[in-house]
Amino acid sequence: MYIFKKVLEITYSKLKLMILGFTSFFISSLMSVSLEYNEYLSKLFFIFVLCTLLILISKSTLQVSLPISIISIGISYCIRAISVFLTGIIGIIINVDNTNIIIGIILALLHVSLTLLFLKIKRVKKGLSFFVDKNNLGVGLFISGFIIIFACIGTNETYISDQILSILIVGTVISSIGLFLWIRKSITEHYRKRLQVKAEEHYHSTLAEKDEYIEQLNNSNAYLSKVVHRDNHLMSSLKYSIQQYKNCTDETEKQKILDEILTLTNEREDLLIKEQKANKVLQATGSAVIDGALGNMYIKAVAHNIDFSLIVNDEIHYLINNIISQTDLETLLCDHIKDAIIAIDSSNITSGKILVTIGMVENIYEISIKDNGVDFDIDTLSKLGLERVTTHKNTGGSGIGFMTTFETLNKTGTSLIITEYENKVPFSKSITFRFDGMNSFVIKSYRSDLLKADINRDDIIIIPTN
């Protein structure tokens, strides 16, 4: 039953385990009594009942559960044959007759122990699922069938001669070796197939990422070509207009030319903003997914008339493969860029700025998001990571962003550094994620004394800005 459970990866409830335990005890007791009357029929009946029970407790189809139940019994008998051999040696050593109850206990313990040890072998434990493949059932059923036949034949000298018994023992050993070699070969083949599938998936994933990156480069190239083409005409017009302005003596005409120049430059700026909304021209981070997320945030920022900049000093391959998952990093960036946009909108300034910096500082990855929006409320800082708080509820803030952030920081051991600048130019604050494994929370602020007085938390380090 245990082998069958492992092969099909079945999970039982406590109630079902109790029912199976009672049923097993009942079947074993019934068989031990019936052996006295007819050993052959008793063993065959036992196998039939056991197969039926295994099929009933399985959620798989009959085509899968029936052969797997037979193979499981075959493996169990194979392990039992080894247990009998070892028990015989132990009986000889301790000089105990084979009818002694001690021998029965030793045999049972060995059978259970060897089964558990067999299924704890890493390669076996992870490779048993290959049995479910219909292509692997044939040989397994054939060898298991032979083992079951040999196991069912009685060993009493009244029914079988010593010569036939010896042949059957040899046959059982050969069948057991055959089953072992087949399992070993099939598991190896199964692992090779799995590795091949994983390799193909990785190849297709890499290819898709490269295709996306090439598409981004093509879009960027198309965008820059448009800008250069338009600027070529603009420069010619500006050059002509400036020359006219220099040669003109009439003040009214000069003002008219100057207005035309300003109109041209304003039109160019409007066209650039329009193109930027549809084309993300940002530095590549090394991940197409993160590039796409930053591109979307860039468009959102431009829609709010916010100057969005990205500086990538080091690509993030190692970061997303060893420290933080790509999904968590994407969430981290998007949450806090959105917060920066909301903070800028709340400040009612006309020239919003956001700067995202990605790179290594002292050989440690850092991601910094700077903005010139409103400062954090002290109450908000005191509750960050402990409960959902926001100072921008009316403009879209929910407070869930920082709760998710702290879950990610705790999971990855990342430190959070919030810096507040007194000058407010060009930025009022920055949020830095330092992937140093320290999982610390630091606030650097020009109002550090005020924060220390109002924030009563042991997990926050508050220091003044230089």
PDB file of C-alpha atoms in Angstrom, residues 42-231:
ATOM      1  CA  SER A  42      -5.123 -18.029   0.187  1.00  0.00           C
ATOM      2  CA  LYS A  43      -2.228 -16.124  -1.406  1.00  0.00           C
ATOM      3  CA  LEU A  44      -4.084 -15.586  -4.673  1.00  0.00           C
ATOM      4  CA  PHE A  45      -7.140 -14.363  -2.767  1.00  0.00           C
ATOM      5  CA  PHE A  46      -4.915 -12.058  -0.731  1.00  0.00           C
ATOM      6  CA  ILE A  47      -3.422 -10.518  -3.920  1.00  0.00           C
ATOM      7  CA  PHE A  48      -6.881 -10.148  -5.485  1.00  0.00           C
ATOM      8  CA  VAL A  49      -8.315  -8.384  -2.415  1.00  0.00           C
ATOM      9  CA  LEU A  50      -5.239  -6.182  -2.073  1.00  0.00           C
ATOM     10  CA  CYS A  51      -5.362  -5.123  -5.764  1.00  0.00           C
ATOM     11  CA  THR A  52      -9.086  -4.367  -5.439  1.00  0.00           C
ATOM     12  CA  LEU A  53      -8.477  -2.262  -2.316  1.00  0.00           C
ATOM     13  CA  LEU A  54      -5.619  -0.353  -3.957  1.00  0.00           C
ATOM     14  CA  ILE A  55      -7.782   0.380  -7.010  1.00  0.00           C
ATOM     15  CA  LEU A  56     -10.630   1.632  -4.799  1.00  0.00           C
ATOM     16  CA  ILE A  57      -8.424   4.026  -2.813  1.00  0.00           C
ATOM     17  CA  SER A  58      -6.833   5.394  -5.982  1.00  0.00           C
ATOM     18  CA  LYS A  59      -8.263   8.336  -7.879  1.00  0.00           C
ATOM     19  CA  SER A  60      -6.603   7.118 -11.075  1.00  0.00           C
ATOM     20  CA  THR A  61      -8.289   5.170 -13.845  1.00  0.00           C
ATOM     21  CA  LEU A  62      -8.466   1.373 -13.805  1.00  0.00           C
ATOM     22  CA  GLN A  63      -5.955   1.233 -16.695  1.00  0.00           C
ATOM     23  CA  VAL A  64      -3.400   2.929 -14.436  1.00  0.00           C
ATOM     24  CA  SER A  65      -4.276   1.712 -10.926  1.00  0.00           C
ATOM     25  CA  LEU A  66      -4.548  -2.024 -11.792  1.00  0.00           C
ATOM     26  CA  PRO A  67      -1.062  -2.486 -13.316  1.00  0.00           C
ATOM     27  CA  ILE A  68       0.489  -0.162 -10.726  1.00  0.00           C
ATOM     28  CA  SER A  69      -1.059  -2.232  -7.915  1.00  0.00           C
ATOM     29  CA  ILE A  70       0.472  -5.419  -9.383  1.00  0.00           C
ATOM     30  CA  ILE A  71       3.868  -3.744  -9.810  1.00  0.00           C
ATOM     31  CA  SER A  72       3.711  -2.458  -6.223  1.00  0.00           C
ATOM     32  CA  ILE A  73       3.033  -5.978  -4.933  1.00  0.00           C
ATOM     33  CA  GLY A  74       5.901  -7.256  -7.111  1.00  0.00           C
ATOM     34  CA  ILE A  75       8.326  -4.722  -5.631  1.00  0.00           C
ATOM     35  CA  SER A  76       7.103  -5.574  -2.139  1.00  0.00           C
ATOM     36  CA  TYR A  77       7.666  -9.320  -2.687  1.00  0.00           C
ATOM     37  CA  CYS A  78      11.110  -8.565  -4.092  1.00  0.00           C
ATOM     38  CA  ILE A  79      11.990  -6.632  -0.906  1.00  0.00           C
ATOM     39  CA  ARG A  80      10.466  -9.440   1.158  1.00  0.00           C
ATOM     40  CA  ALA A  81      12.705 -12.003  -0.582  1.00  0.00           C
ATOM     41  CA  ILE A  82      15.751  -9.961   0.468  1.00  0.00           C
ATOM     42  CA  SER A  83      14.316  -9.677   3.988  1.00  0.00           C
ATOM     43  CA  VAL A  84      13.838 -13.489   4.171  1.00  0.00           C
ATOM     44  CA  PHE A  85      17.437 -14.039   3.091  1.00  0.00           C
ATOM     45  CA  LEU A  86      18.774 -11.575   5.707  1.00  0.00           C
ATOM     46  CA  THR A  87      16.464 -13.025   8.382  1.00  0.00           C
ATOM     47  CA  GLY A  88      17.819 -16.525   7.615  1.00  0.00           C
ATOM     48  CA  ILE A  89      21.369 -15.315   8.169  1.00  0.00           C
ATOM     49  CA  ILE A  90      20.347 -13.604  11.436  1.00  0.00           C
ATOM     50  CA  GLY A  91      18.574 -16.833  12.545  1.00  0.00           C
ATOM     51  CA  ILE A  92      21.731 -18.836  11.947  1.00  0.00           C
ATOM     52  CA  ILE A  93      23.863 -16.298  13.840  1.00  0.00           C
ATOM     53  CA  ILE A  94      21.606 -16.148  16.907  1.00  0.00           C
ATOM     54  CA  ASN A  95      20.769 -19.872  16.578  1.00  0.00           C
ATOM     55  CA  VAL A  96      16.988 -19.495  16.509  1.00  0.00           C
ATOM     56  CA  ASP A  97      14.622 -21.935  14.796  1.00  0.00           C
ATOM     57  CA  ASN A  98      12.689 -20.530  11.815  1.00  0.00           C
ATOM     58  CA  THR A  99       9.378 -21.250  13.537  1.00  0.00           C
ATOM     59  CA  ASN A 100      10.279 -18.998  16.456  1.00  0.00           C
ATOM     60  CA  ILE A 101       8.168 -15.846  16.819  1.00  0.00           C
ATOM     61  CA  ILE A 102      11.393 -13.782  17.063  1.00  0.00           C
ATOM     62  CA  ILE A 103      12.179 -14.701  13.444  1.00  0.00           C
ATOM     63  CA  GLY A 104       8.707 -13.536  12.397  1.00  0.00           C
ATOM     64  CA  ILE A 105       9.201 -10.200  14.164  1.00  0.00           C
ATOM     65  CA  ILE A 106      12.670  -9.731  12.633  1.00  0.00           C
ATOM     66  CA  LEU A 107      11.320 -10.548   9.165  1.00  0.00           C
ATOM     67  CA  ALA A 108       8.446  -8.041   9.536  1.00  0.00           C
ATOM     68  CA  LEU A 109      10.770  -5.306  10.796  1.00  0.00           C
ATOM     69  CA  LEU A 110      13.270  -5.917   8.019  1.00  0.00           C
ATOM     70  CA  HIS A 111      10.529  -5.884   5.371  1.00  0.00           C
ATOM     71  CA  VAL A 112       9.149  -2.555   6.606  1.00  0.00           C
ATOM     72  CA  SER A 113      12.597  -0.999   7.153  1.00  0.00           C
ATOM     73  CA  LEU A 114      13.949  -2.004   3.724  1.00  0.00           C
ATOM     74  CA  THR A 115      10.789  -0.701   2.039  1.00  0.00           C
ATOM     75  CA  LEU A 116      11.138   2.674   3.759  1.00  0.00           C
ATOM     76  CA  LEU A 117      14.866   2.832   2.992  1.00  0.00           C
ATOM     77  CA  PHE A 118      14.234   1.898  -0.649  1.00  0.00           C
ATOM     78  CA  LEU A 119      11.685   4.702  -1.042  1.00  0.00           C
ATOM     79  CA  LYS A 120      13.942   7.216   0.733  1.00  0.00           C
ATOM     80  CA  ILE A 121      16.583   6.874  -1.979  1.00  0.00           C
ATOM     81  CA  LYS A 122      16.444  10.279  -3.670  1.00  0.00           C
ATOM     82  CA  ARG A 123      16.529   8.935  -7.199  1.00  0.00           C
ATOM     83  CA  VAL A 124      13.909   6.288  -6.497  1.00  0.00           C
ATOM     84  CA  LYS A 125      11.671   8.656  -4.536  1.00  0.00           C
ATOM     85  CA  LYS A 126      11.532  11.202  -7.371  1.00  0.00           C
ATOM     86  CA  GLY A 127      11.587   8.686 -10.171  1.00  0.00           C
ATOM     87  CA  LEU A 128       8.711   6.377  -9.220  1.00  0.00           C
ATOM     88  CA  SER A 129       6.327   8.522 -11.251  1.00  0.00           C
ATOM     89  CA  PHE A 130       7.723   6.925 -14.427  1.00  0.00           C
ATOM     90  CA  PHE A 131       5.558   3.868 -13.611  1.00  0.00           C
ATOM     91  CA  VAL A 132       2.461   5.879 -14.484  1.00  0.00           C
ATOM     92  CA  ASP A 133       3.660   6.164 -18.085  1.00  0.00           C
ATOM     93  CA  LYS A 134       1.864   3.417 -20.037  1.00  0.00           C
ATOM     94  CA  ASN A 135       5.052   2.813 -22.059  1.00  0.00           C
ATOM     95  CA  ASN A 136       6.809   1.548 -18.924  1.00  0.00           C
ATOM     96  CA  LEU A 137       4.123  -0.856 -17.682  1.00  0.00           C
ATOM     97  CA  GLY A 138       4.805  -3.902 -19.894  1.00  0.00           C
ATOM     98  CA  VAL A 139       8.155  -5.089 -18.585  1.00  0.00           C
ATOM     99  CA  GLY A 140       7.191  -4.140 -15.035  1.00  0.00           C
ATOM    100  CA  LEU A 141       4.061  -6.292 -15.166  1.00  0.00           C
ATOM    101  CA  PHE A 142       5.988  -9.188 -16.727  1.00  0.00           C
ATOM    102  CA  ILE A 143       8.707  -9.302 -14.068  1.00  0.00           C
ATOM    103  CA  SER A 144       6.290  -8.489 -11.224  1.00  0.00           C
ATOM    104  CA  GLY A 145       4.034 -11.308 -12.405  1.00  0.00           C
ATOM    105  CA  PHE A 146       6.886 -13.803 -12.187  1.00  0.00           C
ATOM    106  CA  ILE A 147       7.817 -12.628  -8.696  1.00  0.00           C
ATOM    107  CA  ILE A 148       4.194 -12.946  -7.538  1.00  0.00           C
ATOM    108  CA  ILE A 149       3.906 -16.465  -9.035  1.00  0.00           C
ATOM    109  CA  PHE A 150       7.070 -17.611  -7.271  1.00  0.00           C
ATOM    110  CA  ALA A 151       5.898 -15.995  -4.029  1.00  0.00           C
ATOM    111  CA  CYS A 152       2.515 -17.716  -4.239  1.00  0.00           C
ATOM    112  CA  ILE A 153       3.944 -21.198  -4.665  1.00  0.00           C
ATOM    113  CA  GLY A 154       4.028 -22.948  -1.298  1.00  0.00           C
ATOM    114  CA  THR A 155       7.278 -23.838   0.367  1.00  0.00           C
ATOM    115  CA  ASN A 156       5.992 -26.787   2.331  1.00  0.00           C
ATOM    116  CA  GLU A 157       7.822 -30.012   1.431  1.00  0.00           C
ATOM    117  CA  THR A 158       4.501 -31.854   1.235  1.00  0.00           C
ATOM    118  CA  TYR A 159       3.644 -29.896  -1.915  1.00  0.00           C
ATOM    119  CA  ILE A 160       7.033 -29.233  -3.499  1.00  0.00           C
ATOM    120  CA  SER A 161      10.380 -30.985  -3.699  1.00  0.00           C
ATOM    121  CA  ASP A 162      13.667 -29.484  -2.610  1.00  0.00           C
ATOM    122  CA  GLN A 163      14.880 -29.398  -6.231  1.00  0.00           C
ATOM    123  CA  ILE A 164      11.850 -27.433  -7.468  1.00  0.00           C
ATOM    124  CA  LEU A 165      12.068 -25.178  -4.439  1.00  0.00           C
ATOM    125  CA  SER A 166      15.707 -24.424  -5.295  1.00  0.00           C
ATOM    126  CA  ILE A 167      14.759 -23.635  -8.889  1.00  0.00           C
ATOM    127  CA  LEU A 168      11.983 -21.343  -7.728  1.00  0.00           C
ATOM    128  CA  ILE A 169      14.318 -19.549  -5.330  1.00  0.00           C
ATOM    129  CA  VAL A 170      16.846 -19.023  -8.122  1.00  0.00           C
ATOM    130  CA  GLY A 171      14.015 -17.851 -10.422  1.00  0.00           C
ATOM    131  CA  THR A 172      12.783 -15.405  -7.783  1.00  0.00           C
ATOM    132  CA  VAL A 173      16.291 -14.009  -7.320  1.00  0.00           C
ATOM    133  CA  ILE A 174      16.745 -13.620 -11.094  1.00  0.00           C
ATOM    134  CA  SER A 175      13.337 -11.954 -11.426  1.00  0.00           C
ATOM    135  CA  SER A 176      14.171  -9.632  -8.528  1.00  0.00           C
ATOM    136  CA  ILE A 177      17.473  -8.670 -10.159  1.00  0.00           C
ATOM    137  CA  GLY A 178      15.644  -8.144 -13.464  1.00  0.00           C
ATOM    138  CA  LEU A 179      13.091  -5.899 -11.794  1.00  0.00           C
ATOM    139  CA  PHE A 180      15.857  -3.928 -10.090  1.00  0.00           C
ATOM    140  CA  LEU A 181      17.809  -3.445 -13.340  1.00  0.00           C
ATOM    141  CA  TRP A 182      14.655  -2.479 -15.220  1.00  0.00           C
ATOM    142  CA  ILE A 183      13.660   0.068 -12.576  1.00  0.00           C
ATOM    143  CA  ARG A 184      17.160   1.538 -12.578  1.00  0.00           C
ATOM    144  CA  LYS A 185      17.300   1.818 -16.373  1.00  0.00           C
ATOM    145  CA  SER A 186      13.759   3.200 -16.646  1.00  0.00           C
ATOM    146  CA  ILE A 187      14.330   5.796 -13.937  1.00  0.00           C
ATOM    147  CA  THR A 188      17.505   6.946 -15.690  1.00  0.00           C
ATOM    148  CA  GLU A 189      15.609   7.228 -18.956  1.00  0.00           C
ATOM    149  CA  HIS A 190      12.805   9.047 -17.184  1.00  0.00           C
ATOM    150  CA  TYR A 191      15.270  11.583 -15.753  1.00  0.00           C
ATOM    151  CA  ARG A 192      16.815  12.104 -19.175  1.00  0.00           C
ATOM    152  CA  LYS A 193      13.402  12.849 -20.660  1.00  0.00           C
ATOM    153  CA  ARG A 194      12.592  15.280 -17.862  1.00  0.00           C
ATOM    154  CA  LEU A 195      15.938  17.062 -18.292  1.00  0.00           C
ATOM    155  CA  GLN A 196      15.350  17.243 -22.039  1.00  0.00           C
ATOM    156  CA  VAL A 197      11.892  18.758 -21.518  1.00  0.00           C
ATOM    157  CA  LYS A 198      13.321  21.291 -19.042  1.00  0.00           C
ATOM    158  CA  ALA A 199      16.126  22.145 -21.478  1.00  0.00           C
ATOM    159  CA  GLU A 200      13.602  22.682 -24.278  1.00  0.00           C
ATOM    160  CA  GLU A 201      11.412  24.849 -22.044  1.00  0.00           C
ATOM    161  CA  HIS A 202      14.446  26.928 -21.043  1.00  0.00           C
ATOM    162  CA  TYR A 203      15.470  27.230 -24.704  1.00  0.00           C
ATOM    163  CA  HIS A 204      11.998  28.412 -25.789  1.00  0.00           C
ATOM    164  CA  SER A 205      11.818  30.805 -22.830  1.00  0.00           C
ATOM    165  CA  THR A 206      15.232  32.289 -23.670  1.00  0.00           C
ATOM    166  CA  LEU A 207      14.284  32.510 -27.350  1.00  0.00           C
ATOM    167  CA  ALA A 208      11.026  34.296 -26.506  1.00  0.00           C
ATOM    168  CA  GLU A 209      12.916  36.733 -24.261  1.00  0.00           C
ATOM    169  CA  LYS A 210      15.431  37.421 -27.035  1.00  0.00           C
ATOM    170  CA  ASP A 211      12.614  37.949 -29.562  1.00  0.00           C
ATOM    171  CA  GLU A 212      10.951  40.405 -27.186  1.00  0.00           C
ATOM    172  CA  TYR A 213      14.261  42.204 -26.687  1.00  0.00           C
ATOM    173  CA  ILE A 214      14.815  42.401 -30.470  1.00  0.00           C
ATOM    174  CA  GLU A 215      11.288  43.770 -30.878  1.00  0.00           C
ATOM    175  CA  GLN A 216      12.049  46.422 -28.241  1.00  0.00           C
ATOM    176  CA  LEU A 217      15.237  47.376 -30.098  1.00  0.00           C
ATOM    177  CA  ASN A 218      13.322  47.580 -33.389  1.00  0.00           C
ATOM    178  CA  ASN A 219      10.670  49.789 -31.772  1.00  0.00           C
ATOM    179  CA  SER A 220      13.364  51.957 -30.235  1.00  0.00           C
ATOM    180  CA  ASN A 221      15.151  52.200 -33.573  1.00  0.00           C
ATOM    181  CA  ALA A 222      11.893  53.135 -35.333  1.00  0.00           C
ATOM    182  CA  TYR A 223      11.195  55.782 -32.696  1.00  0.00           C
ATOM    183  CA  LEU A 224      14.693  57.290 -32.930  1.00  0.00           C
ATOM    184  CA  SER A 225      14.519  57.234 -36.741  1.00  0.00           C
ATOM    185  CA  LYS A 226      11.281  59.253 -36.591  1.00  0.00           C
ATOM    186  CA  VAL A 227      12.827  61.771 -34.187  1.00  0.00           C
ATOM    187  CA  VAL A 228      16.027  62.143 -36.244  1.00  0.00           C
ATOM    188  CA  HIS A 229      14.069  62.450 -39.502  1.00  0.00           C
ATOM    189  CA  ARG A 230      11.764  65.099 -38.042  1.00  0.00           C
ATOM    190  CA  ASP A 231      14.656  66.942 -36.342  1.00  0.00           C
TER     191      ASP A 231
END
